[in-house]
Amino acid sequence: MMTVIISKRRAMNVILHCTAVLLLIVTSYGAHGSSRATRLTRQVNRGCESGSSCVLLGQCPALNALLRRPTRDGLNRLRSLGCGFEKRRAKVCCPSTPETLTSRAGPSDSPPPSAASEALLPSYCGHAVSRDKIHGGTPVPLGAYPWMAVLGFTTSK
């Protein structure tokens, strides 16, 4: 049991380190048309919004969820929160409350669609319709439209 805990900690440290290095690289080379020293100075001197403080990335409990399950949106959020560096370690504006990333599409208020009077499945079983055509089209050879999925086909053999 102890071996699993140590390996999980090691994995978390590796993830934290990789995320911090990625944040360091992105923020160091992000600005266009200015020298590296100017970009680093600008990043170090950037202030945080009220309700957050500039701390080392690994010391921000509010961003732990973003580090545990990194997503594209989560990494973009971490990049936007960068506020400087301490001995080559990335610092972020740590909010006082945990971060939650919500999806852009919220739940719908409309009820799910229902099949009015039309049956979804035929009333009979075992009847196979064999056509080598796109619905309503002309017969096509197998592989004529490689971007489409073949649900079934028959051979003459």
Short mmCIF file of C-alpha atoms in Angstrom, two decimals, residues 17-145:
data_model
loop_
_atom_site.label_atom_id
_atom_site.label_comp_id
_atom_site.label_asym_id
_atom_site.label_seq_id
_atom_site.Cartn_x
_atom_site.Cartn_y
_atom_site.Cartn_z
CA HIS A 17 6.88 20.13 -12.64
CA CYS A 18 5.86 19.64 -16.30
CA THR A 19 2.98 22.10 -15.95
CA ALA A 20 5.25 24.65 -14.31
CA VAL A 21 7.87 24.24 -17.04
CA LEU A 22 5.19 24.56 -19.73
CA LEU A 23 3.85 27.69 -18.04
CA LEU A 24 7.38 29.09 -17.83
CA ILE A 25 8.05 28.45 -21.54
CA VAL A 26 4.73 29.85 -22.73
CA THR A 27 4.91 33.00 -20.63
CA SER A 28 8.59 33.58 -21.45
CA TYR A 29 8.10 33.51 -25.20
CA GLY A 30 4.50 34.71 -25.46
CA ALA A 31 4.92 38.40 -26.29
CA HIS A 32 5.72 39.45 -29.87
CA GLY A 33 8.38 41.97 -30.82
CA SER A 34 10.13 42.41 -27.47
CA SER A 35 13.30 41.02 -26.00
CA ARG A 36 13.31 38.03 -23.67
CA ALA A 37 14.46 40.15 -20.72
CA THR A 38 11.63 42.63 -21.25
CA ARG A 39 9.08 39.80 -21.43
CA LEU A 40 10.40 38.22 -18.22
CA THR A 41 10.40 41.55 -16.40
CA ARG A 42 6.87 42.30 -17.55
CA GLN A 43 5.73 38.86 -16.37
CA VAL A 44 7.44 39.16 -12.98
CA ASN A 45 5.95 42.58 -12.32
CA ARG A 46 2.40 41.64 -13.29
CA GLY A 47 -0.03 42.07 -10.42
CA CYS A 48 -2.92 39.86 -9.42
CA GLU A 49 -6.57 40.81 -9.22
CA SER A 50 -8.14 41.43 -5.83
CA GLY A 51 -9.03 38.22 -4.03
CA SER A 52 -5.92 36.40 -5.28
CA SER A 53 -2.23 36.37 -4.44
CA CYS A 54 0.91 35.54 -6.43
CA VAL A 55 2.26 32.20 -5.14
CA LEU A 56 4.23 29.24 -6.50
CA LEU A 57 2.08 27.03 -8.71
CA GLY A 58 2.45 23.99 -6.46
CA GLN A 59 1.38 25.99 -3.39
CA CYS A 60 -2.03 26.99 -4.71
CA PRO A 61 -4.71 24.63 -3.38
CA ALA A 62 -7.41 26.41 -5.38
CA LEU A 63 -5.77 25.29 -8.66
CA ASN A 64 -5.07 21.69 -7.62
CA ALA A 65 -8.05 20.35 -9.59
CA LEU A 66 -6.68 21.96 -12.77
CA LEU A 67 -3.33 20.27 -12.15
CA ARG A 68 -4.76 16.85 -11.31
CA ARG A 69 -6.79 16.56 -14.51
CA PRO A 70 -5.12 18.83 -17.06
CA THR A 71 -7.28 19.87 -19.99
CA ARG A 72 -6.71 22.38 -22.76
CA ASP A 73 -9.02 24.89 -21.04
CA GLY A 74 -7.33 24.25 -17.70
CA LEU A 75 -3.84 24.84 -19.10
CA ASN A 76 -5.03 28.01 -20.82
CA ARG A 77 -6.46 29.15 -17.48
CA LEU A 78 -3.12 28.45 -15.76
CA ARG A 79 -1.26 30.42 -18.44
CA SER A 80 -3.59 33.38 -17.97
CA LEU A 81 -2.98 33.33 -14.20
CA GLY A 82 0.83 33.50 -14.50
CA CYS A 83 2.26 36.35 -12.41
CA GLY A 84 6.00 35.70 -12.27
CA PHE A 85 8.78 33.34 -11.32
CA GLU A 86 10.81 32.44 -8.26
CA LYS A 87 14.14 30.73 -8.97
CA ARG A 88 12.81 29.52 -12.35
CA ARG A 89 9.61 28.17 -10.80
CA ALA A 90 6.34 29.55 -12.12
CA LYS A 91 4.09 31.63 -9.91
CA VAL A 92 0.37 32.11 -10.44
CA CYS A 93 -2.35 34.40 -9.17
CA CYS A 94 -3.96 31.99 -6.71
CA PRO A 95 -7.66 32.67 -6.14
CA SER A 96 -9.03 32.33 -2.63
CA THR A 97 -11.70 29.86 -3.83
CA PRO A 98 -11.16 26.68 -5.89
CA GLU A 99 -11.28 27.07 -9.68
CA THR A 100 -14.09 25.43 -11.59
CA LEU A 101 -14.13 25.24 -15.35
CA THR A 102 -17.63 25.09 -16.72
CA SER A 103 -18.48 23.91 -20.18
CA ARG A 104 -19.56 26.50 -22.70
CA ALA A 105 -22.79 24.72 -23.49
CA GLY A 106 -25.06 24.55 -20.47
CA PRO A 107 -27.88 22.13 -19.87
CA SER A 108 -30.93 22.67 -21.99
CA ASP A 109 -34.26 23.68 -20.47
CA SER A 110 -36.19 22.04 -23.28
CA PRO A 111 -37.46 18.47 -22.78
CA PRO A 112 -35.80 15.66 -24.76
CA PRO A 113 -37.34 14.96 -28.15
CA SER A 114 -39.97 12.26 -28.26
CA ALA A 115 -41.11 10.03 -31.08
CA ALA A 116 -44.66 11.23 -31.67
CA SER A 117 -46.55 8.58 -33.59
CA GLU A 118 -43.64 7.27 -35.64
CA ALA A 119 -42.09 4.00 -34.50
CA LEU A 120 -38.34 4.11 -33.94
CA LEU A 121 -37.83 0.46 -34.89
CA PRO A 122 -39.69 -1.70 -37.41
CA SER A 123 -42.34 -4.05 -36.07
CA TYR A 124 -40.57 -7.08 -37.58
CA CYS A 125 -37.18 -8.74 -36.93
CA GLY A 126 -34.59 -10.47 -39.07
CA HIS A 127 -35.31 -8.71 -42.34
CA ALA A 128 -32.07 -7.49 -43.94
CA VAL A 129 -32.12 -4.82 -46.59
CA SER A 130 -29.10 -5.26 -48.82
CA ARG A 131 -28.26 -2.26 -50.96
CA ASP A 132 -24.82 -1.13 -52.06
CA LYS A 133 -25.85 2.51 -52.42
CA ILE A 134 -25.84 5.67 -50.51
CA HIS A 135 -29.45 6.32 -49.54
CA GLY A 136 -31.33 7.42 -52.62
CA GLY A 137 -28.18 7.40 -54.78
CA THR A 138 -26.53 5.23 -57.35
CA PRO A 139 -24.65 1.97 -56.64
CA VAL A 140 -21.08 2.60 -55.47
CA PRO A 141 -18.09 0.28 -55.05
CA LEU A 142 -16.81 -0.47 -51.58
CA GLY A 143 -14.37 2.28 -50.52
CA ALA A 144 -15.67 4.91 -52.95
CA TYR A 145 -16.32 7.32 -50.06
#
